[in-house]
Amino acid sequence: MIKTLKLIIAPLWIAAFAAVACMKKEAIDTLPHPAMEYTDLNGLEIGDREYYNLDVDANGTVDFTFSTRSVGDPILKQDRLQYLAGSKIETNLLNNANDDSPKMVRGEKIGINHKGYNWYELSSVLLAEKVNPLEGASWWQGVWKDADHNYLPLQLIKAGKLYHGWVEISFNALKGKLVLHKAAICTESNKEIKAGF
């Protein structure tokens, strides 16, 4: 009789623990997202010799610049048209060892730590570039060359506190345009946020 009870009770305990574990995970995933301040950029296009200064927190100060620059390379005999994002003092972009920034999808987490990347102020990240060789066909390269409503993570520092945000970006290689759709910044300091939320 006791053996039979053990055989019945053991699976019930396992099922109960599994149910509790699932409930806790669901509760964590359904926490409300921190409050965000949004800026609609209306599909602003940036092409050759154009730039846009973004004031993501609407305080009258430029926080990030999106721009292009032409670079001539006489050794490789090619010109490159580069599309860049730049941060200022007390504004940060995520950089890896190659000065690339991650191309995030909606829902990816943006916080203090990102494996393989560090937050840097006064930074410039190469989003995409068109390589025009002296001979032969041109080509596009860079992490963001095929971006389609992806998210560039960003960070502001105010009074020593960190505020996370994002810029929604697409890239139109046919027109040679970087497209800015929307930007957002968290109104609460030191909070992890989700791209696109």
PDB file of C-alpha atoms in Angstrom:
ATOM      1  CA  MET A   1       0.000   0.000   0.000  1.00  0.00           C
ATOM      2  CA  ILE A   2       2.788   2.439   0.915  1.00  0.00           C
ATOM      3  CA  LYS A   3       4.657   1.570  -2.283  1.00  0.00           C
ATOM      4  CA  THR A   4       1.535   2.287  -4.313  1.00  0.00           C
ATOM      5  CA  LEU A   5       1.076   5.648  -2.560  1.00  0.00           C
ATOM      6  CA  LYS A   6       4.703   6.560  -3.288  1.00  0.00           C
ATOM      7  CA  LEU A   7       4.202   5.692  -6.955  1.00  0.00           C
ATOM      8  CA  ILE A   8       1.150   7.961  -7.087  1.00  0.00           C
ATOM      9  CA  ILE A   9       2.504  10.838  -4.957  1.00  0.00           C
ATOM     10  CA  ALA A  10       5.934  11.150  -6.628  1.00  0.00           C
ATOM     11  CA  PRO A  11       4.517  12.052 -10.076  1.00  0.00           C
ATOM     12  CA  LEU A  12       2.056  14.454  -8.437  1.00  0.00           C
ATOM     13  CA  TRP A  13       4.918  16.289  -6.700  1.00  0.00           C
ATOM     14  CA  ILE A  14       6.877  16.482  -9.970  1.00  0.00           C
ATOM     15  CA  ALA A  15       3.819  17.862 -11.784  1.00  0.00           C
ATOM     16  CA  ALA A  16       3.242  20.405  -8.991  1.00  0.00           C
ATOM     17  CA  PHE A  17       6.874  21.626  -9.121  1.00  0.00           C
ATOM     18  CA  ALA A  18       6.728  21.913 -12.917  1.00  0.00           C
ATOM     19  CA  ALA A  19       3.503  23.927 -12.713  1.00  0.00           C
ATOM     20  CA  VAL A  20       4.988  26.312 -10.132  1.00  0.00           C
ATOM     21  CA  ALA A  21       8.158  26.758 -12.212  1.00  0.00           C
ATOM     22  CA  CYS A  22       6.095  27.599 -15.300  1.00  0.00           C
ATOM     23  CA  MET A  23       3.969  30.082 -13.335  1.00  0.00           C
ATOM     24  CA  LYS A  24       7.044  31.929 -12.054  1.00  0.00           C
ATOM     25  CA  LYS A  25       8.547  32.217 -15.550  1.00  0.00           C
ATOM     26  CA  GLU A  26       5.242  33.497 -16.942  1.00  0.00           C
ATOM     27  CA  ALA A  27       5.008  36.073 -14.147  1.00  0.00           C
ATOM     28  CA  ILE A  28       8.518  37.343 -14.937  1.00  0.00           C
ATOM     29  CA  ASP A  29       7.766  37.612 -18.673  1.00  0.00           C
ATOM     30  CA  THR A  30       4.562  39.576 -18.087  1.00  0.00           C
ATOM     31  CA  LEU A  31       6.074  42.327 -15.940  1.00  0.00           C
ATOM     32  CA  PRO A  32       5.091  45.732 -17.329  1.00  0.00           C
ATOM     33  CA  HIS A  33       7.639  47.347 -19.649  1.00  0.00           C
ATOM     34  CA  PRO A  34       9.221  50.543 -18.253  1.00  0.00           C
ATOM     35  CA  ALA A  35       7.732  53.838 -19.483  1.00  0.00           C
ATOM     36  CA  MET A  36       9.222  55.115 -22.741  1.00  0.00           C
ATOM     37  CA  GLU A  37       9.319  58.496 -24.504  1.00  0.00           C
ATOM     38  CA  TYR A  38       8.905  58.141 -28.297  1.00  0.00           C
ATOM     39  CA  THR A  39       9.979  60.268 -31.267  1.00  0.00           C
ATOM     40  CA  ASP A  40       8.412  59.543 -34.668  1.00  0.00           C
ATOM     41  CA  LEU A  41      11.055  60.104 -37.348  1.00  0.00           C
ATOM     42  CA  ASN A  42       8.595  59.478 -40.208  1.00  0.00           C
ATOM     43  CA  GLY A  43      10.913  57.395 -42.390  1.00  0.00           C
ATOM     44  CA  LEU A  44      13.577  60.113 -42.567  1.00  0.00           C
ATOM     45  CA  GLU A  45      16.104  59.214 -45.283  1.00  0.00           C
ATOM     46  CA  ILE A  46      19.829  59.944 -45.060  1.00  0.00           C
ATOM     47  CA  GLY A  47      21.860  59.681 -48.252  1.00  0.00           C
ATOM     48  CA  ASP A  48      25.245  60.790 -49.583  1.00  0.00           C
ATOM     49  CA  ARG A  49      26.497  63.970 -47.827  1.00  0.00           C
ATOM     50  CA  GLU A  50      23.435  64.150 -45.573  1.00  0.00           C
ATOM     51  CA  TYR A  51      23.094  63.899 -41.800  1.00  0.00           C
ATOM     52  CA  TYR A  52      20.500  64.003 -39.037  1.00  0.00           C
ATOM     53  CA  ASN A  53      20.998  65.080 -35.417  1.00  0.00           C
ATOM     54  CA  LEU A  54      18.741  63.154 -33.032  1.00  0.00           C
ATOM     55  CA  ASP A  55      17.617  64.637 -29.711  1.00  0.00           C
ATOM     56  CA  VAL A  56      16.136  61.422 -28.321  1.00  0.00           C
ATOM     57  CA  ASP A  57      15.059  62.873 -24.954  1.00  0.00           C
ATOM     58  CA  ALA A  58      13.734  66.182 -26.397  1.00  0.00           C
ATOM     59  CA  ASN A  59      15.841  68.371 -24.093  1.00  0.00           C
ATOM     60  CA  GLY A  60      17.229  70.577 -26.885  1.00  0.00           C
ATOM     61  CA  THR A  61      20.645  68.859 -27.030  1.00  0.00           C
ATOM     62  CA  VAL A  62      21.878  66.636 -29.858  1.00  0.00           C
ATOM     63  CA  ASP A  63      22.375  63.107 -28.530  1.00  0.00           C
ATOM     64  CA  PHE A  64      23.251  61.091 -31.659  1.00  0.00           C
ATOM     65  CA  THR A  65      24.172  61.890 -35.260  1.00  0.00           C
ATOM     66  CA  PHE A  66      23.445  59.755 -38.315  1.00  0.00           C
ATOM     67  CA  SER A  67      25.633  60.701 -41.264  1.00  0.00           C
ATOM     68  CA  THR A  68      27.594  59.617 -44.315  1.00  0.00           C
ATOM     69  CA  ARG A  69      31.200  60.120 -45.334  1.00  0.00           C
ATOM     70  CA  SER A  70      33.276  59.253 -48.369  1.00  0.00           C
ATOM     71  CA  VAL A  71      36.607  57.537 -47.861  1.00  0.00           C
ATOM     72  CA  GLY A  72      39.184  57.075 -50.609  1.00  0.00           C
ATOM     73  CA  ASP A  73      41.524  54.103 -50.346  1.00  0.00           C
ATOM     74  CA  PRO A  74      44.439  54.448 -52.807  1.00  0.00           C
ATOM     75  CA  ILE A  75      46.041  51.167 -51.698  1.00  0.00           C
ATOM     76  CA  LEU A  76      42.965  49.031 -52.437  1.00  0.00           C
ATOM     77  CA  LYS A  77      41.991  51.397 -55.275  1.00  0.00           C
ATOM     78  CA  GLN A  78      38.443  51.900 -54.082  1.00  0.00           C
ATOM     79  CA  ASP A  79      36.138  54.538 -52.643  1.00  0.00           C
ATOM     80  CA  ARG A  80      33.705  53.772 -49.855  1.00  0.00           C
ATOM     81  CA  LEU A  81      30.518  55.632 -48.982  1.00  0.00           C
ATOM     82  CA  GLN A  82      29.994  54.963 -45.276  1.00  0.00           C
ATOM     83  CA  TYR A  83      26.764  55.288 -43.276  1.00  0.00           C
ATOM     84  CA  LEU A  84      27.511  56.013 -39.624  1.00  0.00           C
ATOM     85  CA  ALA A  85      25.891  56.497 -36.237  1.00  0.00           C
ATOM     86  CA  GLY A  86      27.748  58.637 -33.707  1.00  0.00           C
ATOM     87  CA  SER A  87      27.355  59.312 -29.996  1.00  0.00           C
ATOM     88  CA  LYS A  88      28.288  62.445 -28.071  1.00  0.00           C
ATOM     89  CA  ILE A  89      29.387  63.211 -24.501  1.00  0.00           C
ATOM     90  CA  GLU A  90      27.133  61.327 -22.052  1.00  0.00           C
ATOM     91  CA  THR A  91      25.478  59.385 -24.883  1.00  0.00           C
ATOM     92  CA  ASN A  92      26.597  55.854 -25.674  1.00  0.00           C
ATOM     93  CA  LEU A  93      26.454  53.313 -28.472  1.00  0.00           C
ATOM     94  CA  LEU A  94      27.292  49.623 -28.200  1.00  0.00           C
ATOM     95  CA  ASN A  95      30.569  48.796 -29.967  1.00  0.00           C
ATOM     96  CA  ASN A  96      32.415  45.559 -30.502  1.00  0.00           C
ATOM     97  CA  ALA A  97      36.097  45.181 -31.412  1.00  0.00           C
ATOM     98  CA  ASN A  98      35.267  45.996 -35.072  1.00  0.00           C
ATOM     99  CA  ASP A  99      33.268  49.141 -34.167  1.00  0.00           C
ATOM    100  CA  ASP A 100      30.031  47.425 -35.184  1.00  0.00           C
ATOM    101  CA  SER A 101      26.826  47.747 -33.183  1.00  0.00           C
ATOM    102  CA  PRO A 102      24.279  44.933 -32.879  1.00  0.00           C
ATOM    103  CA  LYS A 103      21.327  44.896 -35.291  1.00  0.00           C
ATOM    104  CA  MET A 104      18.497  43.971 -32.940  1.00  0.00           C
ATOM    105  CA  VAL A 105      15.035  42.617 -33.640  1.00  0.00           C
ATOM    106  CA  ARG A 106      11.861  43.592 -31.803  1.00  0.00           C
ATOM    107  CA  GLY A 107      11.836  42.218 -28.272  1.00  0.00           C
ATOM    108  CA  GLU A 108      15.603  41.842 -27.778  1.00  0.00           C
ATOM    109  CA  LYS A 109      16.745  43.127 -24.403  1.00  0.00           C
ATOM    110  CA  ILE A 110      18.737  46.347 -24.052  1.00  0.00           C
ATOM    111  CA  GLY A 111      20.475  46.874 -20.724  1.00  0.00           C
ATOM    112  CA  ILE A 112      23.792  47.558 -19.082  1.00  0.00           C
ATOM    113  CA  ASN A 113      25.566  44.382 -20.271  1.00  0.00           C
ATOM    114  CA  HIS A 114      25.730  42.912 -23.786  1.00  0.00           C
ATOM    115  CA  LYS A 115      28.024  39.971 -24.489  1.00  0.00           C
ATOM    116  CA  GLY A 116      30.744  40.961 -26.961  1.00  0.00           C
ATOM    117  CA  TYR A 117      29.887  44.679 -26.825  1.00  0.00           C
ATOM    118  CA  ASN A 118      30.667  47.668 -24.608  1.00  0.00           C
ATOM    119  CA  TRP A 119      28.934  51.037 -24.256  1.00  0.00           C
ATOM    120  CA  TYR A 120      31.096  53.940 -25.484  1.00  0.00           C
ATOM    121  CA  GLU A 121      30.511  57.677 -25.581  1.00  0.00           C
ATOM    122  CA  LEU A 122      32.031  59.787 -28.370  1.00  0.00           C
ATOM    123  CA  SER A 123      31.747  56.700 -30.524  1.00  0.00           C
ATOM    124  CA  SER A 124      31.223  56.153 -34.227  1.00  0.00           C
ATOM    125  CA  VAL A 125      29.825  52.888 -35.538  1.00  0.00           C
ATOM    126  CA  LEU A 126      29.786  51.849 -39.168  1.00  0.00           C
ATOM    127  CA  LEU A 127      26.292  50.710 -40.083  1.00  0.00           C
ATOM    128  CA  ALA A 128      26.828  49.962 -43.784  1.00  0.00           C
ATOM    129  CA  GLU A 129      29.036  51.033 -46.666  1.00  0.00           C
ATOM    130  CA  LYS A 130      29.045  50.943 -50.445  1.00  0.00           C
ATOM    131  CA  VAL A 131      32.395  49.911 -51.881  1.00  0.00           C
ATOM    132  CA  ASN A 132      33.163  51.365 -55.325  1.00  0.00           C
ATOM    133  CA  PRO A 133      36.322  49.788 -56.768  1.00  0.00           C
ATOM    134  CA  LEU A 134      38.317  51.461 -59.529  1.00  0.00           C
ATOM    135  CA  GLU A 135      37.487  48.447 -61.691  1.00  0.00           C
ATOM    136  CA  GLY A 136      34.550  46.065 -61.418  1.00  0.00           C
ATOM    137  CA  ALA A 137      31.116  46.209 -59.818  1.00  0.00           C
ATOM    138  CA  SER A 138      30.246  47.999 -56.564  1.00  0.00           C
ATOM    139  CA  TRP A 139      28.955  46.111 -53.523  1.00  0.00           C
ATOM    140  CA  TRP A 140      27.449  46.759 -50.092  1.00  0.00           C
ATOM    141  CA  GLN A 141      28.844  45.518 -46.792  1.00  0.00           C
ATOM    142  CA  GLY A 142      28.270  46.055 -43.077  1.00  0.00           C
ATOM    143  CA  VAL A 143      26.008  44.632 -40.382  1.00  0.00           C
ATOM    144  CA  TRP A 144      23.136  46.998 -41.260  1.00  0.00           C
ATOM    145  CA  LYS A 145      23.258  46.737 -45.092  1.00  0.00           C
ATOM    146  CA  ASP A 146      20.035  44.700 -45.163  1.00  0.00           C
ATOM    147  CA  ALA A 147      18.300  46.209 -42.108  1.00  0.00           C
ATOM    148  CA  ASP A 148      14.504  46.096 -42.237  1.00  0.00           C
ATOM    149  CA  HIS A 149      12.925  47.734 -39.194  1.00  0.00           C
ATOM    150  CA  ASN A 150      15.773  46.678 -36.912  1.00  0.00           C
ATOM    151  CA  TYR A 151      16.836  48.435 -33.718  1.00  0.00           C
ATOM    152  CA  LEU A 152      20.059  50.230 -32.822  1.00  0.00           C
ATOM    153  CA  PRO A 153      20.490  50.199 -29.019  1.00  0.00           C
ATOM    154  CA  LEU A 154      21.486  53.446 -27.342  1.00  0.00           C
ATOM    155  CA  GLN A 155      22.107  54.824 -23.874  1.00  0.00           C
ATOM    156  CA  LEU A 156      22.002  58.275 -22.231  1.00  0.00           C
ATOM    157  CA  ILE A 157      23.756  59.325 -19.031  1.00  0.00           C
ATOM    158  CA  LYS A 158      21.911  61.922 -16.930  1.00  0.00           C
ATOM    159  CA  ALA A 159      23.126  62.883 -13.460  1.00  0.00           C
ATOM    160  CA  GLY A 160      25.160  59.667 -13.370  1.00  0.00           C
ATOM    161  CA  LYS A 161      22.144  57.465 -14.162  1.00  0.00           C
ATOM    162  CA  LEU A 162      21.743  55.311 -17.280  1.00  0.00           C
ATOM    163  CA  TYR A 163      18.720  55.483 -19.580  1.00  0.00           C
ATOM    164  CA  HIS A 164      18.339  52.913 -22.366  1.00  0.00           C
ATOM    165  CA  GLY A 165      16.650  53.355 -25.716  1.00  0.00           C
ATOM    166  CA  TRP A 166      16.674  52.461 -29.394  1.00  0.00           C
ATOM    167  CA  VAL A 167      16.337  53.800 -32.920  1.00  0.00           C
ATOM    168  CA  GLU A 168      14.340  51.821 -35.491  1.00  0.00           C
ATOM    169  CA  ILE A 169      16.337  51.669 -38.735  1.00  0.00           C
ATOM    170  CA  SER A 170      15.988  50.255 -42.244  1.00  0.00           C
ATOM    171  CA  PHE A 171      18.435  50.444 -45.120  1.00  0.00           C
ATOM    172  CA  ASN A 172      17.490  50.913 -48.771  1.00  0.00           C
ATOM    173  CA  ALA A 173      20.517  49.859 -50.822  1.00  0.00           C
ATOM    174  CA  LEU A 174      18.769  50.573 -54.153  1.00  0.00           C
ATOM    175  CA  LYS A 175      18.334  54.247 -53.223  1.00  0.00           C
ATOM    176  CA  GLY A 176      21.483  54.396 -51.081  1.00  0.00           C
ATOM    177  CA  LYS A 177      19.481  55.628 -48.078  1.00  0.00           C
ATOM    178  CA  LEU A 178      19.578  54.961 -44.353  1.00  0.00           C
ATOM    179  CA  VAL A 179      15.965  55.187 -43.130  1.00  0.00           C
ATOM    180  CA  LEU A 180      15.077  56.291 -39.578  1.00  0.00           C
ATOM    181  CA  HIS A 181      11.556  55.313 -38.483  1.00  0.00           C
ATOM    182  CA  LYS A 182      11.248  55.921 -34.758  1.00  0.00           C
ATOM    183  CA  ALA A 183      13.329  56.483 -31.612  1.00  0.00           C
ATOM    184  CA  ALA A 184      12.572  55.847 -27.950  1.00  0.00           C
ATOM    185  CA  ILE A 185      14.231  56.385 -24.581  1.00  0.00           C
ATOM    186  CA  CYS A 186      13.239  54.934 -21.215  1.00  0.00           C
ATOM    187  CA  THR A 187      12.030  57.516 -18.691  1.00  0.00           C
ATOM    188  CA  GLU A 188      13.211  55.348 -15.786  1.00  0.00           C
ATOM    189  CA  SER A 189      16.918  55.022 -15.010  1.00  0.00           C
ATOM    190  CA  ASN A 190      18.892  51.772 -14.933  1.00  0.00           C
ATOM    191  CA  LYS A 191      16.019  49.727 -16.393  1.00  0.00           C
ATOM    192  CA  GLU A 192      16.396  46.953 -18.928  1.00  0.00           C
ATOM    193  CA  ILE A 193      14.099  47.525 -21.895  1.00  0.00           C
ATOM    194  CA  LYS A 194      13.074  45.658 -25.038  1.00  0.00           C
ATOM    195  CA  ALA A 195      13.842  46.883 -28.543  1.00  0.00           C
ATOM    196  CA  GLY A 196      10.717  48.172 -30.255  1.00  0.00           C
ATOM    197  CA  PHE A 197       8.671  48.455 -27.038  1.00  0.00           C
TER     198      PHE A 197
END
